[in-house]
XYZ file of C-alpha atoms in Angstrom:
615
model
C -9.431 36.089 0.326
C -11.307 35.468 3.542
C -10.860 38.212 6.077
C -8.831 37.077 9.097
C -9.873 37.514 12.687
C -7.994 40.151 14.554
C -6.998 37.653 17.238
C -5.888 34.088 17.074
C -8.292 31.369 18.098
C -7.869 27.736 18.970
C -10.205 24.798 18.328
C -10.085 21.267 19.434
C -11.128 18.815 16.699
C -11.300 15.034 16.495
C -9.758 14.567 13.034
C -8.351 16.618 10.204
C -7.213 16.009 6.599
C -4.197 17.839 5.248
C -2.659 17.650 1.754
C 0.775 18.992 0.674
C 1.143 19.512 -3.073
C 3.651 20.937 -5.479
C 6.177 19.954 -8.167
C 7.884 16.642 -7.914
C 11.053 18.573 -6.939
C 9.354 20.631 -4.229
C 9.833 18.044 -1.464
C 6.184 17.420 -0.744
C 6.760 13.769 0.104
C 9.534 14.664 2.498
C 7.515 17.259 4.422
C 4.560 14.943 4.464
C 6.718 12.231 5.970
C 8.075 14.585 8.609
C 4.616 15.865 9.453
C 3.537 12.186 9.826
C 6.409 11.450 12.155
C 5.545 14.385 14.311
C 1.818 13.535 14.692
C 2.739 9.913 15.423
C 4.998 11.073 18.280
C 2.195 13.345 19.461
C -0.026 10.328 20.052
C -2.421 10.728 17.098
C -3.739 7.986 14.876
C -3.122 8.593 11.197
C -3.388 7.216 7.642
C -1.453 8.567 4.671
C -1.542 8.539 0.872
C 1.335 9.436 -1.387
C 0.343 10.487 -4.933
C 3.420 10.543 -7.113
C 3.757 11.844 -10.701
C 3.944 9.070 -13.294
C 6.622 11.018 -15.228
C 10.164 10.749 -13.919
C 10.884 14.381 -14.668
C 7.788 16.168 -15.906
C 8.260 19.827 -16.860
C 8.183 22.045 -13.725
C 4.814 23.684 -13.118
C 2.798 21.337 -15.314
C -0.194 19.179 -14.239
C 1.621 15.777 -14.907
C 4.448 16.870 -12.541
C 2.264 17.460 -9.470
C 3.286 15.427 -6.390
C 0.945 15.236 -3.405
C 0.945 13.840 0.094
C -2.266 13.501 2.083
C -2.678 12.599 5.733
C -5.684 12.155 8.020
C -4.906 12.623 11.703
C -7.393 11.632 14.404
C -7.949 10.954 18.082
C -9.585 7.643 17.120
C -8.779 4.803 14.708
C -8.725 5.807 10.997
C -8.423 3.460 8.044
C -8.104 5.847 5.109
C -6.351 9.151 4.344
C -9.710 10.828 4.261
C -11.976 12.248 1.562
C -12.403 15.978 1.701
C -9.294 18.024 2.519
C -9.458 20.502 5.371
C -6.144 22.250 4.644
C -4.363 22.264 1.251
C -0.897 23.690 0.820
C -0.380 24.316 -2.894
C 3.090 25.381 -3.877
C 2.149 26.393 -7.440
C -0.822 26.891 -9.712
C -0.581 23.310 -11.117
C -0.912 21.869 -7.555
C -3.981 24.051 -6.940
C -5.553 22.991 -10.292
C -5.013 19.277 -9.599
C -6.301 19.343 -5.965
C -8.922 22.054 -5.820
C -11.755 19.607 -6.247
C -10.612 17.678 -3.120
C -10.897 20.631 -0.729
C -14.109 20.814 1.289
C -16.327 23.880 1.067
C -15.020 26.375 3.644
C -11.660 24.590 3.820
C -8.331 26.353 3.941
C -6.073 26.789 0.890
C -2.533 28.069 1.515
C -0.851 29.291 -1.668
C 2.706 30.268 -2.455
C 1.673 33.669 -3.845
C 5.047 34.319 -5.469
C 4.537 31.764 -8.233
C 0.961 32.787 -9.301
C 2.128 34.768 -12.265
C 0.959 34.660 -15.902
C 3.574 32.137 -17.187
C 2.964 29.683 -14.319
C -0.812 29.965 -14.707
C -0.533 29.240 -18.432
C 1.637 26.126 -17.801
C -0.976 24.851 -15.345
C -3.804 25.358 -17.892
C -5.562 28.148 -15.954
C -7.472 30.306 -18.425
C -7.913 32.995 -15.806
C -6.186 33.851 -12.575
C -8.016 31.809 -9.884
C -6.975 34.385 -7.264
C -9.002 37.083 -9.051
C -11.904 35.426 -10.903
C -13.861 34.042 -7.925
C -12.802 30.465 -8.316
C -11.724 30.352 -4.668
C -14.630 32.217 -3.100
C -15.927 29.105 -1.305
C -12.670 28.633 0.555
C -10.595 30.359 3.135
C -7.522 31.438 1.172
C -4.130 32.362 2.664
C -1.841 33.977 0.045
C 1.629 33.534 1.545
C 4.769 34.753 -0.315
C 6.662 31.601 0.656
C 9.545 32.086 -1.804
C 10.231 35.695 -0.691
C 9.931 34.754 2.990
C 12.302 31.864 2.519
C 14.891 34.111 0.866
C 14.438 36.645 3.658
C 14.963 34.010 6.317
C 18.212 32.970 4.681
C 19.684 36.448 4.289
C 23.369 36.192 5.035
C 23.619 32.468 4.409
C 26.249 31.493 1.793
C 24.015 29.276 -0.270
C 23.347 29.168 -4.044
C 20.098 30.434 -5.429
C 18.964 26.852 -6.084
C 19.794 25.741 -2.526
C 17.781 28.643 -1.115
C 14.819 27.788 -3.360
C 14.848 24.157 -2.222
C 14.274 25.239 1.432
C 10.810 26.605 0.816
C 9.180 23.253 1.493
C 10.254 23.603 5.166
C 8.501 26.981 5.265
C 5.316 25.108 4.241
C 6.034 22.511 6.938
C 6.408 25.207 9.529
C 3.051 26.638 8.584
C 1.424 23.191 8.987
C 3.014 22.603 12.354
C 1.505 25.794 13.728
C -1.929 25.146 12.222
C -2.223 21.797 14.018
C -0.320 22.781 17.141
C 2.597 20.465 16.590
C 6.148 20.793 17.910
C 9.103 21.449 15.680
C 11.394 19.246 17.778
C 11.166 16.032 15.755
C 11.772 17.792 12.445
C 14.714 19.774 13.839
C 16.337 16.562 15.079
C 15.787 14.994 11.634
C 17.331 17.978 9.884
C 20.370 17.843 12.156
C 20.935 14.125 11.515
C 20.252 14.266 7.773
C 22.582 17.194 7.080
C 25.347 16.374 9.459
C 27.900 16.566 6.602
C 26.321 19.823 5.237
C 25.628 21.876 8.427
C 25.010 24.963 6.314
C 22.103 23.255 4.496
C 20.856 21.904 7.859
C 20.987 25.315 9.453
C 19.148 26.869 6.482
C 16.322 24.340 6.628
C 15.963 24.747 10.359
C 15.797 28.536 10.007
C 13.140 28.337 7.297
C 11.112 25.817 9.333
C 11.092 28.190 12.281
C 10.277 31.129 9.960
C 7.239 29.316 8.601
C 6.006 28.582 12.155
C 6.613 32.183 13.256
C 4.829 33.612 10.261
C 1.747 31.517 10.944
C 1.892 32.437 14.556
C 2.086 36.180 14.018
C 0.293 36.716 10.730
C -3.420 37.516 10.656
C -3.766 35.583 7.414
C -3.910 32.252 9.366
C -6.269 33.032 12.239
C -7.103 29.642 13.740
C -4.976 26.900 15.233
C -6.441 23.440 15.642
C -5.515 20.612 17.942
C -6.378 17.022 17.493
C -6.502 15.167 20.805
C -4.367 12.191 21.613
C -5.754 8.797 20.702
C -6.127 5.902 22.965
C -3.718 3.049 22.068
C -3.611 -0.481 23.403
C -0.579 -0.945 25.597
C 2.457 -1.946 23.616
C 5.245 -0.627 21.435
C 4.308 1.092 18.164
C 6.017 2.274 15.064
C 5.029 3.851 11.771
C 4.890 1.326 8.985
C 4.209 1.334 5.210
C 2.727 -1.454 3.174
C 5.974 -2.423 1.568
C 7.868 -2.082 4.845
C 5.478 -4.376 6.614
C 5.727 -7.026 3.903
C 9.570 -6.917 4.160
C 9.415 -7.377 7.944
C 6.842 -10.164 7.592
C 9.072 -12.093 5.243
C 11.960 -11.767 7.644
C 9.859 -12.891 10.582
C 8.526 -15.884 8.657
C 12.048 -16.988 7.702
C 13.184 -16.619 11.259
C 10.177 -18.609 12.472
C 10.861 -21.366 9.921
C 14.605 -21.299 10.831
C 15.404 -20.666 7.167
C 17.404 -18.202 5.173
C 15.358 -15.564 3.377
C 16.409 -15.009 -0.255
C 14.777 -12.104 -2.004
C 15.399 -11.624 -5.728
C 13.921 -8.613 -7.569
C 14.296 -6.438 -10.578
C 13.607 -2.748 -9.648
C 10.042 -1.786 -10.583
C 7.648 0.825 -9.249
C 5.967 0.513 -6.801
C 7.630 -2.647 -5.422
C 11.236 -1.534 -5.301
C 11.306 -0.361 -1.655
C 10.798 -4.008 -0.457
C 14.233 -4.751 -1.954
C 15.638 -1.547 -0.429
C 14.349 -2.594 3.048
C 15.589 -6.181 2.901
C 19.022 -5.288 1.436
C 19.846 -3.543 4.716
C 18.968 -6.517 6.871
C 22.020 -8.770 6.447
C 22.378 -9.054 10.197
C 19.306 -11.329 10.099
C 20.826 -13.532 7.461
C 18.741 -12.022 4.692
C 20.151 -12.469 1.188
C 19.102 -10.082 -1.583
C 19.789 -10.143 -5.330
C 19.049 -7.285 -7.768
C 18.520 -9.279 -10.947
C 19.113 -8.096 -14.554
C 15.451 -8.744 -15.383
C 12.225 -10.197 -14.057
C 12.830 -13.655 -15.447
C 16.186 -13.901 -13.770
C 14.659 -12.752 -10.478
C 11.929 -15.442 -10.386
C 14.396 -18.138 -11.494
C 16.821 -17.126 -8.803
C 13.998 -17.422 -6.198
C 13.147 -20.880 -7.582
C 16.848 -21.873 -7.300
C 16.977 -20.630 -3.664
C 13.831 -22.612 -2.875
C 15.355 -25.719 -4.549
C 18.349 -25.258 -2.260
C 16.108 -25.195 0.858
C 15.798 -21.412 1.403
C 12.741 -19.270 1.501
C 12.731 -18.037 -2.126
C 10.815 -14.776 -2.704
C 10.551 -12.400 -5.617
C 8.760 -9.094 -5.893
C 7.375 -7.117 -8.770
C 4.408 -5.243 -10.258
C 1.981 -6.132 -13.015
C 4.331 -5.957 -16.057
C 6.926 -7.981 -14.132
C 4.312 -10.565 -13.182
C 3.674 -11.148 -16.870
C 7.393 -11.852 -17.412
C 7.541 -14.082 -14.379
C 4.620 -16.282 -15.479
C 6.744 -19.003 -17.095
C 8.928 -19.170 -13.982
C 5.918 -19.375 -11.710
C 4.717 -22.239 -13.920
C 7.992 -23.961 -13.451
C 7.589 -23.744 -9.679
C 4.086 -25.177 -10.036
C 5.420 -28.186 -11.990
C 8.590 -28.644 -9.852
C 6.315 -28.189 -6.753
C 8.674 -25.853 -5.007
C 7.539 -23.181 -2.526
C 8.151 -19.608 -3.717
C 6.429 -16.385 -2.768
C 5.694 -13.732 -5.416
C 4.877 -10.225 -4.191
C 2.803 -8.265 -6.775
C 2.428 -4.562 -5.847
C -0.183 -3.698 -8.504
C -0.177 -0.534 -10.566
C -2.271 0.943 -13.387
C -1.822 -0.906 -16.644
C -1.757 -2.377 -19.241
C 1.872 -2.432 -20.342
C 3.854 0.378 -18.627
C 0.544 2.076 -17.852
C 0.731 4.672 -15.140
C 3.663 3.337 -13.074
C 3.050 5.365 -9.893
C -0.749 5.032 -9.838
C -2.679 2.353 -8.021
C -4.937 -0.357 -9.386
C -6.272 -3.859 -8.601
C -6.168 -5.184 -12.145
C -3.775 -8.176 -11.729
C -6.329 -10.491 -10.051
C -7.280 -12.414 -13.164
C -3.683 -12.511 -14.291
C -2.794 -14.068 -10.866
C -5.557 -16.648 -11.221
C -5.125 -17.613 -14.831
C -2.074 -15.912 -16.346
C -0.057 -19.067 -16.997
C -0.374 -21.892 -19.538
C -2.042 -25.157 -18.626
C -3.753 -26.005 -15.383
C -1.477 -24.003 -13.076
C -3.053 -23.382 -9.682
C -1.345 -21.130 -7.128
C -2.312 -19.675 -3.733
C -3.606 -16.093 -3.897
C -3.568 -13.761 -0.893
C -4.275 -10.021 -0.616
C -3.174 -7.281 1.835
C -5.969 -4.963 2.986
C -4.067 -2.337 5.088
C -0.447 -1.177 5.196
C 0.320 -2.939 8.487
C -1.407 -6.134 7.560
C 1.324 -6.751 5.041
C 3.337 -8.245 7.914
C 0.690 -10.878 8.779
C -0.033 -11.776 5.171
C 3.665 -12.117 4.269
C 3.993 -14.642 7.123
C 0.899 -16.454 5.807
C 2.315 -16.532 2.328
C 5.473 -18.281 3.474
C 3.512 -20.669 5.712
C 1.095 -21.766 2.940
C 3.860 -21.992 0.321
C 5.853 -24.338 2.463
C 2.745 -26.318 3.518
C 1.606 -26.978 -0.062
C 4.962 -26.955 -1.781
C 3.526 -24.478 -4.274
C 3.851 -20.787 -5.379
C 1.944 -18.157 -3.441
C 1.165 -14.793 -5.007
C 0.629 -11.979 -2.466
C -1.254 -9.034 -3.920
C -0.722 -5.463 -2.682
C -0.949 -2.194 -4.692
C 0.659 1.169 -5.117
C -1.652 2.865 -2.603
C -0.865 0.377 0.190
C 2.807 0.187 -0.758
C 3.474 3.879 0.183
C 0.650 4.492 2.705
C 1.590 4.515 6.342
C -0.195 3.928 9.652
C 0.672 3.109 13.312
C 1.534 -0.518 13.883
C 1.692 -2.251 17.220
C 4.718 -4.537 17.231
C 3.470 -8.106 17.459
C 4.561 -10.806 19.907
C 6.780 -12.862 17.592
C 6.061 -15.948 19.723
C 2.396 -15.711 18.661
C 3.330 -16.255 14.963
C 2.507 -19.661 13.573
C 5.141 -22.358 14.143
C 6.595 -23.464 10.796
C 8.192 -26.863 11.270
C 9.865 -27.730 7.987
C 11.312 -31.166 7.719
C 13.535 -32.287 4.880
C 14.219 -35.933 4.067
C 17.581 -36.924 5.523
C 20.483 -38.743 4.002
C 19.942 -42.467 3.627
C 16.102 -42.223 3.656
C 14.928 -45.593 2.468
C 12.877 -45.838 -0.693
C 12.931 -42.113 -1.291
C 10.474 -41.040 -3.930
C 10.653 -37.270 -4.714
C 6.977 -37.079 -5.797
C 5.519 -39.322 -3.123
C 2.778 -37.275 -1.383
C 1.874 -36.587 2.196
C -1.564 -38.152 2.564
C -2.915 -35.111 4.443
C -1.499 -32.226 2.458
C -0.695 -33.921 -0.876
C 2.564 -32.006 -0.873
C 5.701 -33.780 -2.041
C 8.840 -33.951 0.119
C 11.268 -31.018 0.058
C 14.517 -32.736 -0.573
C 17.702 -30.659 -0.468
C 19.982 -31.159 -3.498
C 23.265 -32.794 -2.674
C 21.866 -34.911 0.110
C 23.258 -38.419 -0.322
C 20.637 -40.859 -1.576
C 18.121 -38.206 -2.420
C 19.109 -37.501 -5.997
C 16.104 -36.738 -8.192
C 15.097 -35.097 -11.424
C 13.644 -31.576 -11.407
C 12.258 -29.408 -14.244
C 9.252 -28.288 -16.224
C 8.410 -31.601 -17.947
C 5.487 -33.549 -16.513
C 6.492 -35.802 -13.674
C 5.725 -39.450 -13.049
C 3.657 -39.859 -9.909
C 6.013 -40.892 -7.167
C 9.381 -41.238 -8.968
C 9.374 -37.773 -10.538
C 10.682 -39.153 -13.807
C 9.594 -37.568 -17.066
C 6.233 -38.909 -18.088
C 4.026 -38.451 -21.170
C 1.403 -40.921 -20.015
C -2.045 -39.297 -20.492
C -3.601 -40.790 -17.393
C -0.575 -39.893 -15.207
C -0.769 -36.273 -16.502
C -4.441 -36.024 -15.527
C -3.662 -37.497 -12.109
C -0.859 -35.045 -11.476
C -3.031 -32.063 -12.612
C -5.621 -33.134 -10.067
C -2.998 -33.530 -7.317
C -1.604 -30.033 -7.969
C -5.135 -28.508 -7.794
C -6.296 -30.505 -4.838
C -3.368 -29.655 -2.585
C -4.243 -25.972 -3.056
C -7.912 -26.552 -2.291
C -7.024 -28.400 0.906
C -5.503 -25.252 2.228
C -9.074 -24.049 2.845
C -8.996 -26.169 5.948
C -6.174 -24.007 7.349
C -7.357 -20.533 6.557
C -9.732 -18.511 8.778
C -13.421 -18.305 7.842
C -14.766 -15.094 6.247
C -16.164 -12.705 8.835
C -18.907 -10.107 8.629
C -18.334 -6.532 9.872
C -21.178 -4.045 10.118
C -24.692 -5.462 10.400
C -24.803 -9.204 9.987
C -28.605 -9.113 9.488
C -28.582 -6.496 6.751
C -30.111 -7.251 3.317
C -27.180 -5.683 1.518
C -23.487 -6.602 1.784
C -20.413 -4.931 0.415
C -17.713 -7.393 -0.469
C -14.148 -6.221 -0.930
C -10.575 -7.410 -1.264
C -7.253 -5.707 -0.878
C -6.908 -1.980 -0.354
C -10.602 -1.084 -0.717
C -10.885 -2.060 2.955
C -10.160 1.432 4.372
C -12.693 3.323 2.257
C -15.356 0.612 2.786
C -14.792 0.604 6.587
C -15.061 4.393 6.628
C -18.200 4.283 4.484
C -19.883 1.838 6.840
C -19.191 4.155 9.730
C -20.980 6.987 7.824
C -23.907 4.724 6.928
C -24.241 3.526 10.532
C -24.679 7.123 11.686
C -27.383 7.392 8.947
C -29.114 4.230 10.427
C -28.506 2.353 7.190
C -27.761 -1.349 7.708
C -24.962 -2.768 5.630
C -22.822 -5.871 6.050
C -19.158 -5.940 5.092
C -17.131 -9.036 4.094
C -13.484 -8.493 3.137
C -11.340 -11.178 1.533
C -7.659 -11.766 2.309
C -7.723 -15.301 0.982
C -8.649 -15.403 -2.710
C -7.552 -18.870 -3.718
C -8.617 -21.000 -2.075
C -11.630 -18.967 -0.847
C -12.782 -19.362 2.772
C -15.025 -22.448 3.179
C -17.917 -20.491 4.566
C -17.932 -17.709 2.024
C -20.696 -19.109 -0.289
C -23.012 -19.607 2.664
C -22.449 -16.096 3.928
C -23.027 -14.462 0.545
C -26.270 -16.387 0.007
C -27.718 -14.472 3.046
C -27.838 -11.139 1.152
C -30.248 -9.875 -1.502
C -27.585 -7.615 -3.029
C -23.798 -7.781 -2.850
C -21.802 -4.690 -3.988
C -18.198 -5.359 -4.978
C -16.014 -2.190 -5.247
C -12.844 -2.882 -7.261
C -10.148 -0.832 -8.902
C -10.646 -2.838 -12.088
C -13.562 -3.741 -14.406
C -14.956 -6.373 -12.088
C -12.406 -9.102 -11.779
C -13.418 -10.545 -8.379
C -17.061 -10.365 -9.517
C -16.106 -12.505 -12.562
C -14.377 -15.106 -10.406
C -17.271 -15.374 -7.983
C -19.784 -15.694 -10.775
C -17.791 -18.589 -12.066
C -17.384 -20.158 -8.614
C -20.831 -19.452 -7.167
C -23.368 -19.028 -9.991
C -26.538 -17.179 -9.202
C -25.358 -14.772 -6.525
C -26.803 -11.205 -6.763
C -23.463 -9.531 -7.446
C -23.267 -5.826 -8.340
C -19.947 -4.564 -9.662
C -18.638 -1.051 -8.854
C -15.489 -0.093 -10.767
C -13.034 2.739 -10.324
C -10.072 2.757 -12.733
C -8.549 6.224 -12.258
C -5.212 5.357 -10.642
C -6.639 6.650 -7.349
C -8.020 4.712 -4.350
C -11.738 4.730 -3.539
C -13.154 7.494 -1.338
C -15.550 6.636 1.362
C -18.197 9.025 0.018
C -18.128 7.243 -3.430
C -18.960 3.952 -1.718
C -21.662 5.562 0.445
C -23.334 7.028 -2.654
C -23.247 3.751 -4.528
C -24.545 1.781 -1.562
C -27.422 4.190 -1.169
C -28.406 3.478 -4.762
C -28.692 -0.185 -3.794
C -30.856 0.344 -0.739
């Protein structure tokens, strides 16, 4: 253990990375959230990453049961939760084993000393005691008896042994507040509100939180307190937002802008379920939610809502997208606007349900029978989910076609500050339905500009028409088996998607436009790439960065941009799916794939290393 200074010292730093880790029942996600709330109120910028166990109830103290929460706090904008951890709080040997490789040399590791006994070490696959064999000699180690100190703080409280044990996460939170000079006020208010019906539990958690702070303040084990300065924010109102939360709000805003009812149908599936949770509590905005019995029912319910003139949306993850494929195909054939949210996770099959991946891109492009084009969009940051959800609704209604919006498990749970937008700046969505008595109404007559058919509301007098999955006769919508009509309708359905390229923004270049090497990304790789380019800029290495939010259709200027560069690196959390699409679309481009398929997001240093190999 590093020898502490005899006096406390303070240091002002520009950024820091902290990671809480323990068993899934240790409350690491909770204290991480509370720490995030506090630094947000303190005026810091931040980016978070929640790393959940894939097992619902893994055996306590084992490696598969480790739950971690990481946050980077800064006095300037940050786009990722950081690479190397400055301070790790490990509540047991398993948490130390899983996270030790993430801690920077000279970083601080705070251990719950009480649980580093022979049985716990064995369960965590430690062959030797890391506190004694020199494993931790490169770090500053604080061995804190958190369990004993929690019990001591609660002496006299009439709580069960289990209730006392559960409070120790607040001891760890108190330590973290002192280390980074944060106030306890926000956490104390949260505890009071949360445990209003159990004041004894609330009082216990408050006492333990204060005890953790006091221990850090008085003990020589933790000798240095750090302060991250306040960040500069553009004037405006801000809130903390997650990827799933921003998508939910974006869907609501789009429906309000379109003067339509939002209908969200979903079958619970990790990591998309919290979108349903968020929207279910928004009935005051006219939102309708439906927890379906399965994925097929959910997509069909969304199609039914769309047929009835509402904004029909369904959400899922990769396995559910497979099940929804026939329903999406029905929406393609019926030419009805639905939005499908796919929060990707590691597959195939059930895969690793709580781990992130980008492996549904090809499924989104091609995972349906026949020529079945849909619009594909991708979210790149947690807060951008709002904007892209609005875009998904806009383009679906414009083309009368399904839109798949791709997010992933990392973005779904990650959080960052979000400046509330001016809702008047959102695109106007003027949706016109044919009215009763429209003369010569033809359900599949197409707008000459968009090629979209009219959105007729069922039950409108004079607008009766046939709907379904059989091929439609051009114009009338009657069932048709004519080969030339089928070819014509296939081309119509493809062309109306391609015409959306006129409405989407052009691809833009960040970094050095004149560089010889570009890194091309999509989705959640944005944060790590952006961070990597900042590192390379300090190294005087010129790299261009193009990031795609619109995947089908692609931006009109993309091919011309990509032809400027001698090498194009494409980092993806899959085996090169975007690279495969671009090779098919733009043959001859110098594309270099870079895959990471570990259930973890990219780190900036990984991208820096790979780009340096390309220079």
